PDB file of C-alpha atoms in Angstrom:
ATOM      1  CA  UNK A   3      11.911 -12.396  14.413  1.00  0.00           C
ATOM      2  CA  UNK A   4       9.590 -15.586  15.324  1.00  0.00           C
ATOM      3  CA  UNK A   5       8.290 -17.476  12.189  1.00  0.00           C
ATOM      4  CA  UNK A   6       5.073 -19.145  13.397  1.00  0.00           C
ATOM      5  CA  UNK A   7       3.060 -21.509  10.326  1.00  0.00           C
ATOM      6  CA  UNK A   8      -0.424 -20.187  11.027  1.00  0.00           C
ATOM      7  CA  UNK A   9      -3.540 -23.269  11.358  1.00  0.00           C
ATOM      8  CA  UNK A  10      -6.608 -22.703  10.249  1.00  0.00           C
ATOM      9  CA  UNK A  11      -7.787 -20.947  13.209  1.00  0.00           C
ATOM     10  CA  UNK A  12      -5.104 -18.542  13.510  1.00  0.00           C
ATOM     11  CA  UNK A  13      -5.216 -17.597   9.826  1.00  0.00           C
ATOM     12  CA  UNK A  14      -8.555 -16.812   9.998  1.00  0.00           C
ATOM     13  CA  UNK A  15      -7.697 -14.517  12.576  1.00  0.00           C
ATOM     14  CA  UNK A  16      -5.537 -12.619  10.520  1.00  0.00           C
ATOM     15  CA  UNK A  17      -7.457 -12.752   7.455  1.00  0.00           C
ATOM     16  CA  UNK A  18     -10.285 -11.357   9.278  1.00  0.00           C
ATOM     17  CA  UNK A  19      -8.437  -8.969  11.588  1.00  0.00           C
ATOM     18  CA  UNK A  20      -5.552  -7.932   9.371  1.00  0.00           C
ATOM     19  CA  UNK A  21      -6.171  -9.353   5.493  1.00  0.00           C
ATOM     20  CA  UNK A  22      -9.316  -7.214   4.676  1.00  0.00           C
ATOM     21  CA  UNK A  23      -7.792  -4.250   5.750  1.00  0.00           C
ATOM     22  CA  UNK A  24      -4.342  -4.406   4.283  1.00  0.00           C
ATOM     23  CA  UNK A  25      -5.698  -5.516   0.919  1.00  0.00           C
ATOM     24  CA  UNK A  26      -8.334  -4.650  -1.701  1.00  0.00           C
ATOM     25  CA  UNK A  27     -11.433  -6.912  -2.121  1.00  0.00           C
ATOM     26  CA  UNK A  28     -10.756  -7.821  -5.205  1.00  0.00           C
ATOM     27  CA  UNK A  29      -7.484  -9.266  -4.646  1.00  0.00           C
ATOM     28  CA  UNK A  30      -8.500 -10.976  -1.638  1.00  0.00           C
ATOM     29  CA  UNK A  31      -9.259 -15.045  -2.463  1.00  0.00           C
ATOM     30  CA  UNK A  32     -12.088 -16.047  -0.330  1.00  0.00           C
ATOM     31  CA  UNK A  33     -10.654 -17.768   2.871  1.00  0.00           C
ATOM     32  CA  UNK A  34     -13.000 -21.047   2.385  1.00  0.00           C
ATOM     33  CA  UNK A  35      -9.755 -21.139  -1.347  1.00  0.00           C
ATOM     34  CA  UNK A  36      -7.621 -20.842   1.362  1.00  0.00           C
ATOM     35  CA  UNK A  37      -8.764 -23.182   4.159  1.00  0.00           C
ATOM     36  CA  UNK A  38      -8.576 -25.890   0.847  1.00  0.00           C
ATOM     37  CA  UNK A  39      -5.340 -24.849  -0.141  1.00  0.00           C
ATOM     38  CA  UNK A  40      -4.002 -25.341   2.979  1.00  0.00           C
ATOM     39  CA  UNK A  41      -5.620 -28.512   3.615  1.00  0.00           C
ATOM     40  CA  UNK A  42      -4.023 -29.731   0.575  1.00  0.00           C
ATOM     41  CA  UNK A  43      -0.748 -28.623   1.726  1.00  0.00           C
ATOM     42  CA  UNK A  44      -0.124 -26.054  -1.550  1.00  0.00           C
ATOM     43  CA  UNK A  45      -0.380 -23.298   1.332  1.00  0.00           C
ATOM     44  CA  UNK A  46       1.633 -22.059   3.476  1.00  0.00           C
ATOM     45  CA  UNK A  47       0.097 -18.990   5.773  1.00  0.00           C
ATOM     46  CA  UNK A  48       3.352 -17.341   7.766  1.00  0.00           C
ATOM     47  CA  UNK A  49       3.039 -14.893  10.982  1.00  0.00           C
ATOM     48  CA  UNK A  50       6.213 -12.978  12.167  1.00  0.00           C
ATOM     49  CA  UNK A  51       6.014 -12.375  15.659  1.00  0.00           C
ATOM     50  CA  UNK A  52       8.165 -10.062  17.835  1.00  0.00           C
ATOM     51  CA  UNK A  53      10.268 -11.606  20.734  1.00  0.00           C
ATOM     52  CA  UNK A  54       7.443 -10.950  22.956  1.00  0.00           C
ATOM     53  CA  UNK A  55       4.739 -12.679  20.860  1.00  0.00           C
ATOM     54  CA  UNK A  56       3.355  -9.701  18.802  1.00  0.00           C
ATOM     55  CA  UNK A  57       2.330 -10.043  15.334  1.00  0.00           C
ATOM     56  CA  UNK A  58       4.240  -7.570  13.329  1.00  0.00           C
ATOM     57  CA  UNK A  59       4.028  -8.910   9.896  1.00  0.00           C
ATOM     58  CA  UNK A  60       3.041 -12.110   7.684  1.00  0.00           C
ATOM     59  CA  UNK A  61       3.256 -13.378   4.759  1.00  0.00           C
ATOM     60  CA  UNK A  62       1.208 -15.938   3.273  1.00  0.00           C
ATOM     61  CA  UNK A  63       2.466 -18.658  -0.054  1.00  0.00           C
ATOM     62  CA  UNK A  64       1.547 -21.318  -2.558  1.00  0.00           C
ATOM     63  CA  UNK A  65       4.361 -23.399  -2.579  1.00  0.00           C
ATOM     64  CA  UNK A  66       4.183 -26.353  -4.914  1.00  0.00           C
ATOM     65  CA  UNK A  67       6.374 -29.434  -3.555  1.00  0.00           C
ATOM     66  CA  UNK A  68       7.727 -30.361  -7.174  1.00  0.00           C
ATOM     67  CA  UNK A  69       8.448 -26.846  -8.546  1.00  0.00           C
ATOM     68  CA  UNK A  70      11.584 -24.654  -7.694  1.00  0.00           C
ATOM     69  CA  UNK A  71       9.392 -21.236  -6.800  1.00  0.00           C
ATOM     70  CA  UNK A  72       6.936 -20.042  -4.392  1.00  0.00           C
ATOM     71  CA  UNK A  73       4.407 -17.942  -4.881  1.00  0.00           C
ATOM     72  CA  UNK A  74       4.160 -14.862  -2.393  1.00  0.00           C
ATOM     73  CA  UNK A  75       0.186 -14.422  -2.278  1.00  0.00           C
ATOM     74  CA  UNK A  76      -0.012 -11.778   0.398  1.00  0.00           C
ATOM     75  CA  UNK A  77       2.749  -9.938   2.426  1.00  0.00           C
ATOM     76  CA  UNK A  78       2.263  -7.374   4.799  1.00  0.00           C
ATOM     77  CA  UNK A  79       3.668  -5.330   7.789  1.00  0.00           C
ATOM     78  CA  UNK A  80       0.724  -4.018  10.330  1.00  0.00           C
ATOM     79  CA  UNK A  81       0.587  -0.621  10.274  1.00  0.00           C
ATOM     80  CA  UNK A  82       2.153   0.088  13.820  1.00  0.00           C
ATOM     81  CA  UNK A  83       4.842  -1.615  12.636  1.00  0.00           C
ATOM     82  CA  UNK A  84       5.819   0.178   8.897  1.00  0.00           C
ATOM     83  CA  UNK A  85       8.812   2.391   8.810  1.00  0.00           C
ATOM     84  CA  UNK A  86      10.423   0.862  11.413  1.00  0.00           C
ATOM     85  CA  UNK A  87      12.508  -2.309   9.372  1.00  0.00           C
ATOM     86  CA  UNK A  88      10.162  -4.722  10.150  1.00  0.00           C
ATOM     87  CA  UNK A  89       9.498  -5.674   6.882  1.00  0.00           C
ATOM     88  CA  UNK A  90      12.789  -5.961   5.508  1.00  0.00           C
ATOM     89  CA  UNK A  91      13.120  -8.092   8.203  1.00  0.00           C
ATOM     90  CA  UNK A  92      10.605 -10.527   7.519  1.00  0.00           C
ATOM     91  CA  UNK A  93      11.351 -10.784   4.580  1.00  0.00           C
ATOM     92  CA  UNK A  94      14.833 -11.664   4.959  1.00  0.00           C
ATOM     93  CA  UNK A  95      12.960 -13.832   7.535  1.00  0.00           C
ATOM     94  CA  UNK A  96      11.279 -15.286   4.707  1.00  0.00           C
ATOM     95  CA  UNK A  97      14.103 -15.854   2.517  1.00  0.00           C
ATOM     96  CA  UNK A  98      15.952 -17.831   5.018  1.00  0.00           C
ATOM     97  CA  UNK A  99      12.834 -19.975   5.831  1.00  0.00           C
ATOM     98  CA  UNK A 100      12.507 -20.983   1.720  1.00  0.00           C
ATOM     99  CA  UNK A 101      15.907 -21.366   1.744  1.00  0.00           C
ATOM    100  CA  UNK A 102      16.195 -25.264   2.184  1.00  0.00           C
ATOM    101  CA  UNK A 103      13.402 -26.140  -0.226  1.00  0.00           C
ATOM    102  CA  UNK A 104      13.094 -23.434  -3.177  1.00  0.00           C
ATOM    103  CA  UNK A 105      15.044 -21.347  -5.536  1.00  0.00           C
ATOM    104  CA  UNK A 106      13.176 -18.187  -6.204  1.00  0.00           C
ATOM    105  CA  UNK A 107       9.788 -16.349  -4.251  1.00  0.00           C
ATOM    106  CA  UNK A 108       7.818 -14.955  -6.887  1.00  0.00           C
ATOM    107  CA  UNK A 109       6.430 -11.732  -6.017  1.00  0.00           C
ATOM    108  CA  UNK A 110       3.100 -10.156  -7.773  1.00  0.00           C
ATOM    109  CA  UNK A 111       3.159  -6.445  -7.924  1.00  0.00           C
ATOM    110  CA  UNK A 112      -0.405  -4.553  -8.588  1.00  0.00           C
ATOM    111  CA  UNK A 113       0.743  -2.634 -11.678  1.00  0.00           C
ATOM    112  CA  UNK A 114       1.381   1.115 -11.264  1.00  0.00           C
ATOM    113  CA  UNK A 115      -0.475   2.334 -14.198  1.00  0.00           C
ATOM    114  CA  UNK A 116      -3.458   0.660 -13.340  1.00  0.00           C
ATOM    115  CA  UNK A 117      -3.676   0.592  -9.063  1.00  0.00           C
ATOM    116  CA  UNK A 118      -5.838   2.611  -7.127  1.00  0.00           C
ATOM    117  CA  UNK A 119      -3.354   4.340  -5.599  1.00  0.00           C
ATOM    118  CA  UNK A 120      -0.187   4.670  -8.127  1.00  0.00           C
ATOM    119  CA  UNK A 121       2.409   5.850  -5.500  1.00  0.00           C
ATOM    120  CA  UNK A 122       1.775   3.125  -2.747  1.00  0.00           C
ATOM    121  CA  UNK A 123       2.386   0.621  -5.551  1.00  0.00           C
ATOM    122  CA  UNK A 124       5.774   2.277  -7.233  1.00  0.00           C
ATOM    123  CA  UNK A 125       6.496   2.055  -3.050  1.00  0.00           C
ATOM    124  CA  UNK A 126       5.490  -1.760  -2.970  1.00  0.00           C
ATOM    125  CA  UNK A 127       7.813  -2.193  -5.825  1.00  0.00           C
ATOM    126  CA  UNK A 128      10.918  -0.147  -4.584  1.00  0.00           C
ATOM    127  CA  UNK A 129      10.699  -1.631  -1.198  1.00  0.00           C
ATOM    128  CA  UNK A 130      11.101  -4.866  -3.102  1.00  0.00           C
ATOM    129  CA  UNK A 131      13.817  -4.068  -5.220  1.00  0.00           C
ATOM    130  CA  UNK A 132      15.751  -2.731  -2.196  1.00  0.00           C
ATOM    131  CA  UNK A 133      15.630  -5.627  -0.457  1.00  0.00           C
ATOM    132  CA  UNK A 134      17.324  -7.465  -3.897  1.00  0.00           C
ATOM    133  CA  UNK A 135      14.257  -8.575  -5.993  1.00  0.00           C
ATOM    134  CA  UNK A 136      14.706  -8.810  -9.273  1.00  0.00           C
ATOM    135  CA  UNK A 137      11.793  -7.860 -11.992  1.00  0.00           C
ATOM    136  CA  UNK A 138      11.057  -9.980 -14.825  1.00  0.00           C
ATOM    137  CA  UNK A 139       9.867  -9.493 -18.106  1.00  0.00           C
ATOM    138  CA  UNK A 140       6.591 -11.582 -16.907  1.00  0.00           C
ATOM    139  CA  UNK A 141       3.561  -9.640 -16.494  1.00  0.00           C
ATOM    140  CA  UNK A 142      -0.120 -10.728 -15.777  1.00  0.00           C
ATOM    141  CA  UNK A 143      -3.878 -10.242 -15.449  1.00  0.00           C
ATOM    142  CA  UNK A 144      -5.700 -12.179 -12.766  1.00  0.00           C
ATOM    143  CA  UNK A 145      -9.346 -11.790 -12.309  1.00  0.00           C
ATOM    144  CA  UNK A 146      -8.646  -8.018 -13.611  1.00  0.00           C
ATOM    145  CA  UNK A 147      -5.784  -7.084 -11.489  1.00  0.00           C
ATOM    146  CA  UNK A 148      -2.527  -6.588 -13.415  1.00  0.00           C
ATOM    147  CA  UNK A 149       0.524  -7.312 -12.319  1.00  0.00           C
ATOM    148  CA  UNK A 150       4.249  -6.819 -12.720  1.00  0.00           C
ATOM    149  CA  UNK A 151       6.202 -10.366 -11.612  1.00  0.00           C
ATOM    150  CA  UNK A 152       9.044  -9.733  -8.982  1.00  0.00           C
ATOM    151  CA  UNK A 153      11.643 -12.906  -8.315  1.00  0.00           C
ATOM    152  CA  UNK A 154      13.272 -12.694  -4.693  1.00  0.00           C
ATOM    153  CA  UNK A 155      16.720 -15.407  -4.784  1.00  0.00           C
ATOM    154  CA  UNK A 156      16.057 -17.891  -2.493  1.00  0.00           C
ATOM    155  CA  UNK A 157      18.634 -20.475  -3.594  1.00  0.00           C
ATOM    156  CA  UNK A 158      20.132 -18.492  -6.835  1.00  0.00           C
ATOM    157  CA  UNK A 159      18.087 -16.596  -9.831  1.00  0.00           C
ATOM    158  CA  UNK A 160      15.895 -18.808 -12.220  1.00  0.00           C
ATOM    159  CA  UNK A 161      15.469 -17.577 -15.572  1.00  0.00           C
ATOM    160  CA  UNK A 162      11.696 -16.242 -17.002  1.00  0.00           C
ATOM    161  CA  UNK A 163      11.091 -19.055 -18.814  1.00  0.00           C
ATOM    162  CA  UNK A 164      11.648 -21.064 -15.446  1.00  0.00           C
ATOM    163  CA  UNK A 165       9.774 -18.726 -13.136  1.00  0.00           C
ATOM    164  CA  UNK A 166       7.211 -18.248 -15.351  1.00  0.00           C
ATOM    165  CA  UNK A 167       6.164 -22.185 -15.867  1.00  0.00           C
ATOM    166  CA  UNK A 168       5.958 -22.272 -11.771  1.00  0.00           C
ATOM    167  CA  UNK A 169       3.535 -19.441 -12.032  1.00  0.00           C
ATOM    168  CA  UNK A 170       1.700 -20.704 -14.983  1.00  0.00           C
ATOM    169  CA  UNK A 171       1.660 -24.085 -12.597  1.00  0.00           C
ATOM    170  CA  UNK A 172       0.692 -22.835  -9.494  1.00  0.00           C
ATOM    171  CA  UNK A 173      -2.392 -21.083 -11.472  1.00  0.00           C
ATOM    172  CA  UNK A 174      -3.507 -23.928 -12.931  1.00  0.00           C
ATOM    173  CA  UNK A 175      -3.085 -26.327  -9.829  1.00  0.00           C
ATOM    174  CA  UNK A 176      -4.988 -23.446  -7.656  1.00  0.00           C
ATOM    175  CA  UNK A 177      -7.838 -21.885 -10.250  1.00  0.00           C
ATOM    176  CA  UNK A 178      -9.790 -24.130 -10.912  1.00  0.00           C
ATOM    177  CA  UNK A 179     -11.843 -24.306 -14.316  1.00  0.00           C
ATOM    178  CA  UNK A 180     -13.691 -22.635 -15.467  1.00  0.00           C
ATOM    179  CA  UNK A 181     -12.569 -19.483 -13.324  1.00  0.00           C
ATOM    180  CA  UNK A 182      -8.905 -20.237 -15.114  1.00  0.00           C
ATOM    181  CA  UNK A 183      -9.616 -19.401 -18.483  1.00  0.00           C
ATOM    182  CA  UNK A 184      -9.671 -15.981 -19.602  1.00  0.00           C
ATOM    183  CA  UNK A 185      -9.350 -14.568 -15.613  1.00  0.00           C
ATOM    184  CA  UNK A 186      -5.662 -15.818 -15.495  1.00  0.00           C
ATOM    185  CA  UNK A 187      -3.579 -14.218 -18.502  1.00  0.00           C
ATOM    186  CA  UNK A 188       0.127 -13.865 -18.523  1.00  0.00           C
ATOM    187  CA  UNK A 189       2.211 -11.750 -20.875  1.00  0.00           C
ATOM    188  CA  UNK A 190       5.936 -11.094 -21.799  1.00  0.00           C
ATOM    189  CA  UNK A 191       7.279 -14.986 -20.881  1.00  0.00           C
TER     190      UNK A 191
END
């Protein structure tokens, strides 16, 4: 599997084409965030292509250069592609990309009790155990979303307290105020 670091043009493509279908509105940060984020070189929008060039997955991160974890924004397999490995592939795509600059990929979970759709998250959330996440005892509330906090080894476990600071870091460096305060809680650190 091809890892290709999108540029503005192609991640609008996806975004477009792929993001606001795979993933509710509200969790969806408005692509001009992400054109800034990336131009600011916090952001790191991934496409895994097939040996022939075909998107089959991507995955898209904040990745702050002086803190051990990534942040896993959005990751998803086109629907063509599901059941079929290809995400366990990219992710273990993904792992081996981090690999040389990061310890742990933090992975944000919409909260069973409160998604949508209960069963596709407990799904989310076994498909990323299975492939050797760990949970934490971190949860969170972001503009109204909860969340369950996932860590994926990249370079060896960091504890909570560790993961948890790079979150609480990669908010702060990426929310700005006054969107920050009271739309970004965490619990359980």
């Amino acid at each position: 599997m091809k890892i290709v670091l999108l540029d503005e043009r192609g991640a609008k493509k996806i975004y477009r084409e792929q993001m606001t279908r795979d993933f509710p509105a509200g969790e969806l940060k408005p692509f001009q965030t992400i054109l800034t984020q990336m131009r600011s070189g916090i952001y790191e929008p991934l496409a895994f292509c097939e040996q022939d060039g075909t998107l089959a997955a991507y995955a898209w991160q904040t990745v702050l250069p002086d803190r051990d974890s990534a942040l896993v924004d959005y990751f998803a397999v086109l629907p063509q592609r599901r059941g079929q490995g290809t995400g366990t592939r990219a992710l273990a795509a993904l792992v081996d990309c981090y690999k040389p600059r990061k310890k742990t990929l933090i992975i944000e979970c919409e909260h069973p009790a409160e998604a949508p759709d209960a069963q596709a998250a407990r799904r989310r959330i076994g498909f990323y155990l299975r492939a050797g996440a760990r949970a934490t005892a971190i949860e969170s509330r972001v503009f109204g979303v909860r969340y369950q906090i996932y860590a994926l080894s990249v370079g060896g476990f960091a504890p909570d307290s560790e993961i948890s600071a790079d979150l609480k870091e990669i908010y702060r460096r990426t929310v700005p105020e006054p969107y920050y305060r009271g739309n970004v809680i965490f619990y359980g650190e």
